[in-house]
Tab-separated table of C-alpha atoms in Angstrom:
chain	number	residue	atom	x	y	z
T	1	UNK	CA	2.839	1.718	22.553
T	2	UNK	CA	4.360	-1.684	23.296
T	3	UNK	CA	8.064	-1.720	24.074
T	4	UNK	CA	8.559	-4.812	21.924
T	5	UNK	CA	6.760	-3.297	18.918
T	6	UNK	CA	8.471	-2.824	15.580
T	7	UNK	CA	8.208	0.969	15.954
T	8	UNK	CA	10.179	0.953	19.217
T	9	UNK	CA	12.723	-1.491	17.857
T	10	UNK	CA	13.294	0.598	14.741
T	11	UNK	CA	13.525	3.773	16.838
T	12	UNK	CA	16.038	2.254	19.247
T	13	UNK	CA	18.110	0.906	16.373
T	14	UNK	CA	18.220	4.293	14.632
T	15	UNK	CA	19.089	6.062	17.918
T	16	UNK	CA	21.887	3.611	18.680
T	17	UNK	CA	23.333	4.142	15.215
T	18	UNK	CA	23.017	7.905	15.680
T	19	UNK	CA	24.812	7.805	19.043
T	20	UNK	CA	27.509	5.511	17.694
T	21	UNK	CA	28.256	8.162	15.064
T	22	UNK	CA	27.676	11.226	17.282
T	23	UNK	CA	29.860	10.490	20.313
T	24	UNK	CA	33.083	9.706	18.428
T	25	UNK	CA	32.446	12.839	16.366
T	26	UNK	CA	31.990	14.994	19.482
T	27	UNK	CA	35.101	13.482	21.063
T	28	UNK	CA	37.122	14.197	17.924
T	29	UNK	CA	35.919	17.815	17.801
T	30	UNK	CA	36.798	18.285	21.494
T	31	UNK	CA	40.290	16.920	20.950
T	32	UNK	CA	40.773	19.104	17.876
T	33	UNK	CA	39.850	22.322	19.733
T	34	UNK	CA	41.948	21.346	22.773
T	35	UNK	CA	44.970	20.688	20.596
T	36	UNK	CA	44.343	23.913	18.676
T	37	UNK	CA	44.301	26.157	21.770
T	38	UNK	CA	47.309	24.431	23.348
T	39	UNK	CA	49.320	24.613	20.129
T	40	UNK	CA	48.378	28.245	19.675
T	41	UNK	CA	49.549	28.993	23.234
T	42	UNK	CA	52.765	27.054	22.695
T	43	UNK	CA	53.597	28.807	19.430
T	44	UNK	CA	52.978	32.212	21.001
T	45	UNK	CA	55.301	31.492	23.936
T	46	UNK	CA	57.973	29.887	21.750
T	47	UNK	CA	58.052	32.922	19.464
T	48	UNK	CA	58.432	35.260	22.443
T	49	UNK	CA	61.118	33.059	24.035
T	50	UNK	CA	63.070	32.827	20.765
T	51	UNK	CA	63.063	36.608	20.265
T	52	UNK	CA	63.888	37.590	23.850
T	53	UNK	CA	66.590	34.950	24.391
T	54	UNK	CA	68.654	36.478	21.605
T	55	UNK	CA	68.765	39.853	23.457
T	56	UNK	CA	70.535	38.317	26.459
T	57	UNK	CA	74.276	38.429	25.766
T	58	UNK	CA	75.545	37.135	29.098
T	59	UNK	CA	73.816	34.863	31.555
T	60	UNK	CA	75.866	36.097	34.515
T	61	UNK	CA	75.561	39.808	33.702
T	62	UNK	CA	72.472	41.256	35.393
T	63	UNK	CA	72.488	44.194	32.964
T	64	UNK	CA	71.685	41.813	30.127
T	65	UNK	CA	68.114	41.327	31.350
T	66	UNK	CA	66.576	44.331	29.619
T	67	UNK	CA	63.021	45.107	30.627
T	68	UNK	CA	62.659	41.716	32.313
T	69	UNK	CA	59.786	42.613	34.627
T	70	UNK	CA	58.119	44.928	32.090
T	71	UNK	CA	57.919	42.200	29.482
T	72	UNK	CA	56.512	39.839	32.070
T	73	UNK	CA	53.686	42.236	32.816
T	74	UNK	CA	53.019	43.006	29.135
T	75	UNK	CA	52.850	39.332	28.193
T	76	UNK	CA	51.050	38.372	31.391
T	77	UNK	CA	53.647	35.694	31.903
T	78	UNK	CA	56.455	34.905	34.317
T	79	UNK	CA	60.124	34.471	33.301
T	80	UNK	CA	63.258	33.013	34.773
T	81	UNK	CA	66.832	32.475	33.564
T	82	UNK	CA	69.181	29.721	34.680
T	83	UNK	CA	72.847	28.974	33.950
T	84	UNK	CA	74.493	25.760	32.881
T	85	UNK	CA	74.638	24.627	36.461
T	86	UNK	CA	70.858	24.749	36.578
T	87	UNK	CA	70.780	27.613	39.066
T	88	UNK	CA	68.124	30.270	38.535
T	89	UNK	CA	69.883	33.631	38.240
T	90	UNK	CA	66.937	35.871	37.404
T	91	UNK	CA	63.236	35.301	38.075
T	92	UNK	CA	60.002	37.182	38.406
T	93	UNK	CA	59.244	34.917	41.351
T	94	UNK	CA	56.689	32.604	39.814
T	95	UNK	CA	55.738	29.419	41.633
T	96	UNK	CA	58.860	27.698	43.033
T	97	UNK	CA	61.170	29.101	40.384
T	98	UNK	CA	62.890	31.701	42.598
T	99	UNK	CA	66.425	33.056	42.326
T	100	UNK	CA	69.038	30.774	43.830
T	101	UNK	CA	67.033	27.545	43.366
T	102	UNK	CA	67.823	24.887	40.813
T	103	UNK	CA	65.581	23.761	37.957
T	104	UNK	CA	64.591	20.152	37.499
T	105	UNK	CA	66.137	17.874	34.910
T	106	UNK	CA	62.833	17.899	32.993
T	107	UNK	CA	63.432	21.608	32.348
T	108	UNK	CA	67.234	21.623	32.213
T	109	UNK	CA	68.004	18.764	29.817
T	110	UNK	CA	66.160	19.916	26.639
T	111	UNK	CA	67.698	23.435	26.842
T	112	UNK	CA	71.193	22.195	27.741
T	113	UNK	CA	71.083	20.073	24.587
T	114	UNK	CA	70.295	23.197	22.522
T	115	UNK	CA	66.670	22.156	22.197
T	116	UNK	CA	63.277	23.709	22.838
T	117	UNK	CA	61.303	23.272	26.032
T	118	UNK	CA	57.543	22.923	25.827
T	119	UNK	CA	55.769	21.128	28.686
T	120	UNK	CA	52.685	21.440	30.852
T	121	UNK	CA	53.433	21.997	34.507
T	122	UNK	CA	51.148	21.423	37.483
T	123	UNK	CA	51.809	23.226	40.733
T	124	UNK	CA	50.440	21.809	43.959
T	125	UNK	CA	49.553	25.252	45.263
T	126	UNK	CA	47.585	26.286	42.156
T	127	UNK	CA	44.200	25.132	40.904
T	128	UNK	CA	45.112	25.326	37.233
T	129	UNK	CA	48.012	24.172	35.080
T	130	UNK	CA	50.867	26.191	33.583
T	131	UNK	CA	52.749	25.907	30.338
T	132	UNK	CA	56.547	26.186	30.279
T	133	UNK	CA	58.254	27.250	27.060
T	134	UNK	CA	62.026	27.656	27.010
T	135	UNK	CA	64.891	28.464	24.673
T	136	UNK	CA	68.663	28.215	25.158
T	137	UNK	CA	70.680	31.439	25.605
T	138	UNK	CA	73.608	31.314	23.202
T	139	UNK	CA	76.910	32.921	24.310
T	140	UNK	CA	79.786	32.831	21.800
T	141	UNK	CA	78.020	30.081	19.855
T	142	UNK	CA	77.543	27.866	22.875
T	143	UNK	CA	74.652	27.232	25.211
T	144	UNK	CA	75.269	29.482	28.204
T	145	UNK	CA	71.967	28.962	29.942
T	146	UNK	CA	68.264	29.051	29.344
T	147	UNK	CA	65.271	31.340	29.294
T	148	UNK	CA	61.938	29.851	30.430
T	149	UNK	CA	58.553	31.546	30.114
T	150	UNK	CA	55.828	30.375	32.484
T	151	UNK	CA	52.271	31.083	31.374
T	152	UNK	CA	48.980	30.173	33.020
T	153	UNK	CA	46.714	27.789	31.105
T	154	UNK	CA	43.643	29.280	32.734
T	155	UNK	CA	42.593	31.204	29.621
T	156	UNK	CA	43.114	28.120	27.471
T	157	UNK	CA	41.094	26.005	29.882
T	158	UNK	CA	38.304	28.571	29.827
T	159	UNK	CA	38.263	28.545	26.025
T	160	UNK	CA	38.166	24.757	25.979
T	161	UNK	CA	35.382	24.685	28.573
T	162	UNK	CA	33.412	27.169	26.465
T	163	UNK	CA	33.831	24.934	23.400
T	164	UNK	CA	32.756	21.918	25.441
T	165	UNK	CA	29.697	23.783	26.685
T	166	UNK	CA	28.668	24.576	23.120
T	167	UNK	CA	29.355	20.987	22.119
T	168	UNK	CA	27.143	19.787	24.972
T	169	UNK	CA	24.350	22.154	23.938
T	170	UNK	CA	24.753	20.971	20.330
T	171	UNK	CA	24.646	17.327	21.403
T	172	UNK	CA	21.495	17.858	23.481
T	173	UNK	CA	19.852	19.725	20.589
T	174	UNK	CA	20.921	17.044	18.147
T	175	UNK	CA	19.508	14.355	20.454
T	176	UNK	CA	16.112	16.058	20.618
T	177	UNK	CA	16.094	16.477	16.837
T	178	UNK	CA	17.220	12.865	16.413
T	179	UNK	CA	14.489	11.609	18.758
T	180	UNK	CA	11.838	13.477	16.771
T	181	UNK	CA	13.278	12.361	13.452
T	182	UNK	CA	13.650	8.780	14.691
T	183	UNK	CA	10.039	8.699	15.881
T	184	UNK	CA	8.848	10.021	12.526
T	185	UNK	CA	10.989	7.634	10.474
T	186	UNK	CA	10.205	4.591	12.627
T	187	UNK	CA	6.478	5.328	12.394
T	188	UNK	CA	6.799	5.865	8.651
T	189	UNK	CA	8.670	2.573	8.198
T	190	UNK	CA	6.612	0.517	10.620
T	191	UNK	CA	3.127	1.718	9.642
T	192	UNK	CA	2.997	-0.405	6.447
T	193	UNK	CA	4.150	-3.446	8.432
T	194	UNK	CA	1.514	-2.813	11.092
T	195	UNK	CA	-1.120	-2.414	8.372
T	196	UNK	CA	-0.034	-5.705	6.832
T	197	UNK	CA	-0.173	-7.389	10.235
T	198	UNK	CA	-3.714	-6.100	10.747
T	199	UNK	CA	-4.687	-7.155	7.231
T	200	UNK	CA	-3.357	-10.694	7.693
T	201	UNK	CA	-5.254	-10.973	10.976
T	202	UNK	CA	-8.415	-9.850	9.178
T	203	UNK	CA	-7.756	-12.443	6.473
T	204	UNK	CA	-7.224	-15.092	9.158
T	205	UNK	CA	-10.651	-14.174	10.577
T	206	UNK	CA	-12.228	-14.767	7.177
T	207	UNK	CA	-12.400	-11.195	5.865
T	208	UNK	CA	-10.661	-12.134	2.643
T	209	UNK	CA	-11.580	-8.986	0.718
T	210	UNK	CA	-9.254	-6.879	2.897
T	211	UNK	CA	-7.284	-4.412	0.765
T	212	UNK	CA	-3.966	-2.757	1.590
T	213	UNK	CA	-3.437	0.761	0.263
T	214	UNK	CA	0.353	1.156	0.459
T	215	UNK	CA	1.623	3.465	-2.311
T	216	UNK	CA	5.329	2.607	-2.079
T	217	UNK	CA	6.877	0.716	-4.984
T	218	UNK	CA	9.625	-0.980	-2.973
T	219	UNK	CA	9.708	-4.435	-1.365
T	220	UNK	CA	7.196	-3.341	1.300
T	221	UNK	CA	4.717	-2.250	-1.371
T	222	UNK	CA	5.315	-5.508	-3.235
T	223	UNK	CA	4.625	-7.478	-0.055
T	224	UNK	CA	1.408	-5.516	0.538
T	225	UNK	CA	0.290	-6.280	-3.028
T	226	UNK	CA	1.109	-9.947	-2.467
T	227	UNK	CA	-1.025	-10.004	0.710
T	228	UNK	CA	-3.908	-8.354	-1.130
T	229	UNK	CA	-3.550	-10.875	-3.970
T	230	UNK	CA	-3.425	-13.701	-1.427
T	231	UNK	CA	-6.677	-12.504	0.111
T	232	UNK	CA	-8.267	-12.275	-3.323
T	233	UNK	CA	-7.089	-15.764	-4.257
T	234	UNK	CA	-8.322	-17.180	-0.953
T	235	UNK	CA	-11.675	-15.518	-1.567
T	236	UNK	CA	-11.813	-17.057	-5.030
T	237	UNK	CA	-10.801	-20.412	-3.569
T	238	UNK	CA	-13.503	-20.173	-0.899
T	239	UNK	CA	-16.092	-19.167	-3.490
T	240	UNK	CA	-15.005	-21.984	-5.816
T	241	UNK	CA	-15.073	-24.455	-2.953
T	242	UNK	CA	-18.608	-23.436	-2.028
T	243	UNK	CA	-19.700	-23.670	-5.633
T	244	UNK	CA	-17.920	-27.019	-5.951
T	245	UNK	CA	-19.699	-28.511	-2.956
T	246	UNK	CA	-22.984	-27.020	-4.096
T	247	UNK	CA	-22.505	-28.401	-7.613
T	248	UNK	CA	-21.330	-31.823	-6.533
T	249	UNK	CA	-24.200	-32.066	-4.043
T	250	UNK	CA	-26.624	-31.218	-6.829
T	251	UNK	CA	-24.964	-33.523	-9.326
T	252	UNK	CA	-24.988	-36.438	-6.900
T	253	UNK	CA	-28.450	-35.726	-5.566
T	254	UNK	CA	-30.105	-35.836	-8.995
T	255	UNK	CA	-29.138	-39.406	-10.057
T	256	UNK	CA	-29.475	-40.687	-6.500
T	257	UNK	CA	-32.994	-39.244	-6.323
T	258	UNK	CA	-33.900	-40.929	-9.629
T	259	UNK	CA	-32.439	-44.256	-8.532
T	260	UNK	CA	-34.102	-44.084	-5.113
T	261	UNK	CA	-37.479	-42.968	-6.481
T	262	UNK	CA	-37.795	-45.507	-9.269
T	263	UNK	CA	-36.381	-48.286	-7.052
T	264	UNK	CA	-39.118	-47.622	-4.511
T	265	UNK	CA	-41.707	-47.685	-7.294
T	266	UNK	CA	-40.446	-51.088	-8.478
T	267	UNK	CA	-40.059	-52.422	-4.930
T	268	UNK	CA	-43.602	-51.451	-4.018
T	269	UNK	CA	-44.972	-52.898	-7.259
T	270	UNK	CA	-46.369	-49.594	-8.428
T	271	UNK	CA	-46.082	-50.444	-12.142
T	272	UNK	CA	-48.989	-51.230	-14.410
T	273	UNK	CA	-47.203	-53.309	-17.049
T	274	UNK	CA	-43.882	-54.793	-18.107
T	275	UNK	CA	-43.111	-51.924	-20.499
T	276	UNK	CA	-43.333	-49.375	-17.696
T	277	UNK	CA	-41.184	-51.600	-15.491
T	278	UNK	CA	-38.488	-51.837	-18.176
T	279	UNK	CA	-38.641	-48.088	-18.683
T	280	UNK	CA	-37.963	-47.487	-14.973
T	281	UNK	CA	-35.131	-50.041	-14.970
T	282	UNK	CA	-33.572	-48.251	-17.947
T	283	UNK	CA	-33.733	-44.919	-16.114
T	284	UNK	CA	-32.111	-46.493	-13.035
T	285	UNK	CA	-29.352	-48.006	-15.183
T	286	UNK	CA	-28.666	-44.709	-16.996
T	287	UNK	CA	-28.585	-42.748	-13.755
T	288	UNK	CA	-26.270	-45.330	-12.186
T	289	UNK	CA	-23.954	-45.007	-15.167
T	290	UNK	CA	-24.097	-41.225	-14.878
T	291	UNK	CA	-23.337	-41.430	-11.165
T	292	UNK	CA	-20.401	-43.762	-11.806
T	293	UNK	CA	-19.067	-41.458	-14.522
T	294	UNK	CA	-19.337	-38.446	-12.215
T	295	UNK	CA	-17.536	-40.183	-9.351
T	296	UNK	CA	-14.805	-41.457	-11.664
T	297	UNK	CA	-14.337	-37.982	-13.126
T	298	UNK	CA	-14.091	-36.488	-9.644
T	299	UNK	CA	-11.459	-39.003	-8.584
T	300	UNK	CA	-9.581	-38.480	-11.825
T	301	UNK	CA	-9.579	-34.708	-11.434
T	302	UNK	CA	-8.566	-34.905	-7.772
T	303	UNK	CA	-5.604	-37.154	-8.599
T	304	UNK	CA	-4.468	-34.837	-11.386
T	305	UNK	CA	-4.646	-31.744	-9.201
T	306	UNK	CA	-2.663	-33.513	-6.469
T	307	UNK	CA	-0.087	-34.785	-8.964
T	308	UNK	CA	-0.794	-38.418	-8.078
T	309	UNK	CA	-1.876	-39.600	-11.512
T	310	UNK	CA	0.261	-42.308	-13.141
T	311	UNK	CA	1.558	-41.566	-16.647
T	312	UNK	CA	3.112	-44.192	-18.925
T	313	UNK	CA	5.281	-42.472	-21.531
T	314	UNK	CA	6.142	-44.002	-24.890
T	315	UNK	CA	6.872	-42.983	-28.473
T	316	UNK	CA	3.694	-43.167	-30.536
T	317	UNK	CA	2.232	-41.956	-33.817
T	318	UNK	CA	-0.354	-39.260	-33.159
T	319	UNK	CA	-2.221	-40.411	-36.269
T	320	UNK	CA	-2.943	-43.740	-34.582
T	321	UNK	CA	-4.349	-41.923	-31.535
T	322	UNK	CA	-6.582	-39.763	-33.742
T	323	UNK	CA	-7.910	-42.732	-35.763
T	324	UNK	CA	-8.544	-44.776	-32.613
T	325	UNK	CA	-10.369	-41.876	-30.938
T	326	UNK	CA	-12.540	-41.228	-34.005
T	327	UNK	CA	-13.587	-44.910	-34.121
T	328	UNK	CA	-14.500	-44.957	-30.420
T	329	UNK	CA	-16.870	-41.979	-30.738
T	330	UNK	CA	-18.408	-43.126	-34.018
T	331	UNK	CA	-21.391	-44.705	-32.270
T	332	UNK	CA	-22.306	-41.494	-30.416
T	333	UNK	CA	-21.824	-39.523	-33.614
T	334	UNK	CA	-24.088	-41.907	-35.516
T	335	UNK	CA	-26.859	-41.477	-32.924
T	336	UNK	CA	-27.071	-37.780	-33.855
T	337	UNK	CA	-26.165	-38.384	-37.521
T	338	UNK	CA	-23.014	-36.295	-37.095
T	339	UNK	CA	-20.138	-36.907	-39.500
T	340	UNK	CA	-16.664	-37.027	-37.919
T	341	UNK	CA	-14.151	-35.947	-40.565
T	342	UNK	CA	-10.535	-36.858	-39.880
T	343	UNK	CA	-7.874	-35.324	-42.103
T	344	UNK	CA	-5.167	-37.965	-42.493
T	345	UNK	CA	-3.375	-36.442	-45.467
T	346	UNK	CA	-0.233	-35.318	-43.624
T	347	UNK	CA	2.536	-37.397	-42.080
T	348	UNK	CA	2.117	-37.381	-38.339
T	349	UNK	CA	5.227	-36.994	-36.153
T	350	UNK	CA	6.075	-39.255	-33.236
T	351	UNK	CA	5.259	-37.959	-29.774
T	352	UNK	CA	6.790	-39.049	-26.491
T	353	UNK	CA	3.646	-39.105	-24.400
T	354	UNK	CA	1.077	-41.255	-22.623
T	355	UNK	CA	-1.064	-42.786	-25.385
T	356	UNK	CA	-4.017	-43.636	-23.148
T	357	UNK	CA	-4.212	-40.108	-21.716
T	358	UNK	CA	-3.755	-38.562	-25.165
T	359	UNK	CA	-6.719	-40.584	-26.459
T	360	UNK	CA	-8.719	-39.560	-23.390
T	361	UNK	CA	-8.093	-35.891	-24.254
T	362	UNK	CA	-9.066	-36.284	-27.902
T	363	UNK	CA	-12.131	-38.422	-27.176
T	364	UNK	CA	-13.326	-35.977	-24.528
T	365	UNK	CA	-13.039	-33.034	-26.931
T	366	UNK	CA	-14.749	-34.923	-29.794
T	367	UNK	CA	-17.590	-36.083	-27.524
T	368	UNK	CA	-17.957	-32.535	-26.258
T	369	UNK	CA	-18.190	-31.311	-29.866
T	370	UNK	CA	-20.793	-33.983	-30.680
T	371	UNK	CA	-22.787	-33.187	-27.542
T	372	UNK	CA	-23.171	-29.500	-28.429
T	373	UNK	CA	-23.588	-29.898	-32.198
T	374	UNK	CA	-27.012	-30.043	-33.857
T	375	UNK	CA	-28.067	-33.301	-35.529
T	376	UNK	CA	-26.876	-33.999	-39.081
T	377	UNK	CA	-23.888	-31.641	-38.757
T	378	UNK	CA	-20.181	-32.500	-38.715
T	379	UNK	CA	-17.049	-32.420	-36.546
T	380	UNK	CA	-13.708	-31.847	-38.253
T	381	UNK	CA	-10.375	-33.076	-36.895
T	382	UNK	CA	-7.095	-32.020	-38.510
T	383	UNK	CA	-3.493	-31.296	-37.573
T	384	UNK	CA	-0.699	-28.872	-38.331
T	385	UNK	CA	2.931	-29.812	-37.902
T	386	UNK	CA	5.532	-27.203	-37.028
T	387	UNK	CA	9.249	-27.467	-36.445
T	388	UNK	CA	9.010	-27.927	-32.692
T	389	UNK	CA	5.372	-28.857	-32.055
T	390	UNK	CA	2.305	-30.509	-33.481
T	391	UNK	CA	-1.179	-28.998	-33.233
T	392	UNK	CA	-4.467	-30.896	-33.216
T	393	UNK	CA	-7.653	-29.007	-34.119
T	394	UNK	CA	-11.182	-30.177	-33.287
T	395	UNK	CA	-13.874	-28.035	-34.930
T	396	UNK	CA	-17.614	-28.257	-34.390
T	397	UNK	CA	-20.402	-26.194	-35.948
T	398	UNK	CA	-22.724	-26.070	-32.986
T	399	UNK	CA	-24.128	-23.313	-30.816
T	400	UNK	CA	-20.732	-21.898	-29.813
T	401	UNK	CA	-19.712	-20.372	-26.486
T	402	UNK	CA	-20.990	-16.930	-25.414
T	403	UNK	CA	-18.247	-14.383	-24.827
T	404	UNK	CA	-19.163	-13.940	-21.145
T	405	UNK	CA	-18.803	-17.698	-20.541
T	406	UNK	CA	-15.481	-18.119	-22.364
T	407	UNK	CA	-13.161	-17.426	-19.361
T	408	UNK	CA	-14.830	-20.145	-17.260
T	409	UNK	CA	-15.277	-23.159	-19.519
T	410	UNK	CA	-12.273	-25.024	-18.035
T	411	UNK	CA	-13.624	-24.694	-14.487
T	412	UNK	CA	-15.176	-27.666	-12.707
T	413	UNK	CA	-18.961	-28.042	-13.107
T	414	UNK	CA	-19.216	-24.958	-15.288
T	415	UNK	CA	-21.811	-25.288	-18.020
T	416	UNK	CA	-22.645	-22.795	-20.734
T	417	UNK	CA	-26.278	-23.928	-20.848
T	418	UNK	CA	-27.040	-25.779	-17.631
T	419	UNK	CA	-30.257	-27.465	-18.705
T	420	UNK	CA	-29.006	-28.653	-22.107
T	421	UNK	CA	-25.684	-29.810	-20.687
T	422	UNK	CA	-27.252	-31.913	-17.985
T	423	UNK	CA	-29.826	-33.299	-20.377
T	424	UNK	CA	-27.097	-34.316	-22.812
T	425	UNK	CA	-25.253	-36.245	-20.138
T	426	UNK	CA	-22.423	-33.875	-19.364
T	427	UNK	CA	-20.955	-33.803	-15.871
T	428	UNK	CA	-19.326	-30.389	-16.204
T	429	UNK	CA	-15.896	-31.927	-15.502
T	430	UNK	CA	-14.796	-32.933	-18.996
T	431	UNK	CA	-12.980	-29.759	-20.032
T	432	UNK	CA	-11.424	-29.370	-16.570
T	433	UNK	CA	-9.996	-32.895	-16.925
T	434	UNK	CA	-8.829	-32.164	-20.473
T	435	UNK	CA	-6.972	-29.021	-19.447
T	436	UNK	CA	-5.222	-30.762	-16.544
T	437	UNK	CA	-4.221	-33.720	-18.721
T	438	UNK	CA	-2.866	-31.474	-21.484
T	439	UNK	CA	-0.734	-29.587	-18.966
T	440	UNK	CA	0.506	-32.826	-17.388
T	441	UNK	CA	1.606	-34.029	-20.828
T	442	UNK	CA	3.534	-30.781	-21.406
T	443	UNK	CA	1.105	-29.261	-23.898
T	444	UNK	CA	-1.255	-26.334	-24.017
T	445	UNK	CA	-4.907	-25.938	-24.994
T	446	UNK	CA	-6.724	-22.951	-26.515
T	447	UNK	CA	-10.067	-22.366	-28.155
T	448	UNK	CA	-11.903	-19.963	-30.420
T	449	UNK	CA	-15.660	-19.719	-30.525
T	450	UNK	CA	-18.322	-17.741	-32.317
T	451	UNK	CA	-21.796	-17.957	-30.882
T	452	UNK	CA	-24.145	-19.666	-33.308
T	453	UNK	CA	-21.294	-20.807	-35.616
T	454	UNK	CA	-19.288	-23.283	-33.564
T	455	UNK	CA	-16.132	-23.779	-31.520
T	456	UNK	CA	-12.552	-24.683	-32.447
T	457	UNK	CA	-10.316	-26.337	-29.826
T	458	UNK	CA	-6.557	-26.431	-30.432
T	459	UNK	CA	-4.147	-28.601	-28.448
T	460	UNK	CA	-0.385	-28.378	-29.037
T	461	UNK	CA	2.388	-30.739	-27.906
T	462	UNK	CA	6.169	-30.380	-28.252
T	463	UNK	CA	7.888	-32.795	-30.653
T	464	UNK	CA	11.557	-31.893	-30.151
T	465	UNK	CA	11.954	-33.020	-26.528
T	466	UNK	CA	10.804	-35.580	-24.028
T	467	UNK	CA	8.249	-34.493	-21.454
T	468	UNK	CA	9.454	-34.995	-17.877
T	469	UNK	CA	7.875	-38.133	-16.436
T	470	UNK	CA	7.886	-36.540	-12.976
T	471	UNK	CA	4.956	-34.304	-13.863
């Protein structure tokens, strides 16, 4: 495992957070137990000092110290009494507090002021500390001296050390548990990220069908789904690109082959008469036109997809665009004896759009309808006006579009019937151009088709707002 991996980083982060919480908690618990044992010891000694000090009626009278030594042994403590001069009059001989010596101000002052003594005391000759608890001895309502109880803190220290030992054991146990938990959690959290890293590397190598199986429904799962979708889209893009280059190579090769072949025939004088010569020249001209149309369509589509097409917006009557388009396709319709019916009964609204591109859309759809309609049939064009949009319908009664081909008709070079489409002069780019132009003009395009009965294309444009000219 690499030390700079996401698993290690997550684990270290979780452990640091755990320690940041654990050590202050352990310190607080230690201080709580220490204070508890010390306070308990202090309260015990203060209670004993308060009760025994009231039994002493005279500081100077030795007979007042009833059961002095016996109480010392029973309580496992040492006692001494001093007068208002600070001289120790009675003592069990603990430490330096012997009879005839004077107490320090630290001990004398609180009791002389009718207060309570409670301090920790460290003797140089002892390895552990002592606790001094004292009370004033009241004689005739006045402070006549003081009683001090000296108790070893050894038992308290032992209790505290025992608590600290258990705390240490608990901390070590908690650390081992935390390490195991951290490893599990960090692996659990980092595994999806590592899978996504591996998947992206596979995608970068060209294995675009890589799938990520991450069941979580959070942001990580969403990211995994996005990576899978990206791979799928890249695969589709690669497939479309291959098909595009294959199609364009085929589309360009066919007219170029015709032009080259018949040019060589004419150049080499391999014609028997003028009629044959004119026939070959006609084929060359038609293929040149087809090649020009294909190249122009490709450039047009490329500019639209890159957003580099120029649009000139103006207010225009859609009826004028429909009439103009119908007139321009009348010659092609007449060649197949197809009637183009234009319904001009309704009042057409004004559209803020590019008139040239709008005509290009309509003409392309009408020519497409003529191309795939049988001779002596008809193409109907009519509109419907709504409150916020206008719809243009172009209906043919030709062969229709098979259901399995319907999702692909707006793709470049896609043909429902390849042989018939190419024979009728289609480049396979018309509907792709139409769809892009409609979207650039802020509209939408839909179609309905029944095989053997015809196809209805519907384009809709908004009438209540201007289309952004930045599109």
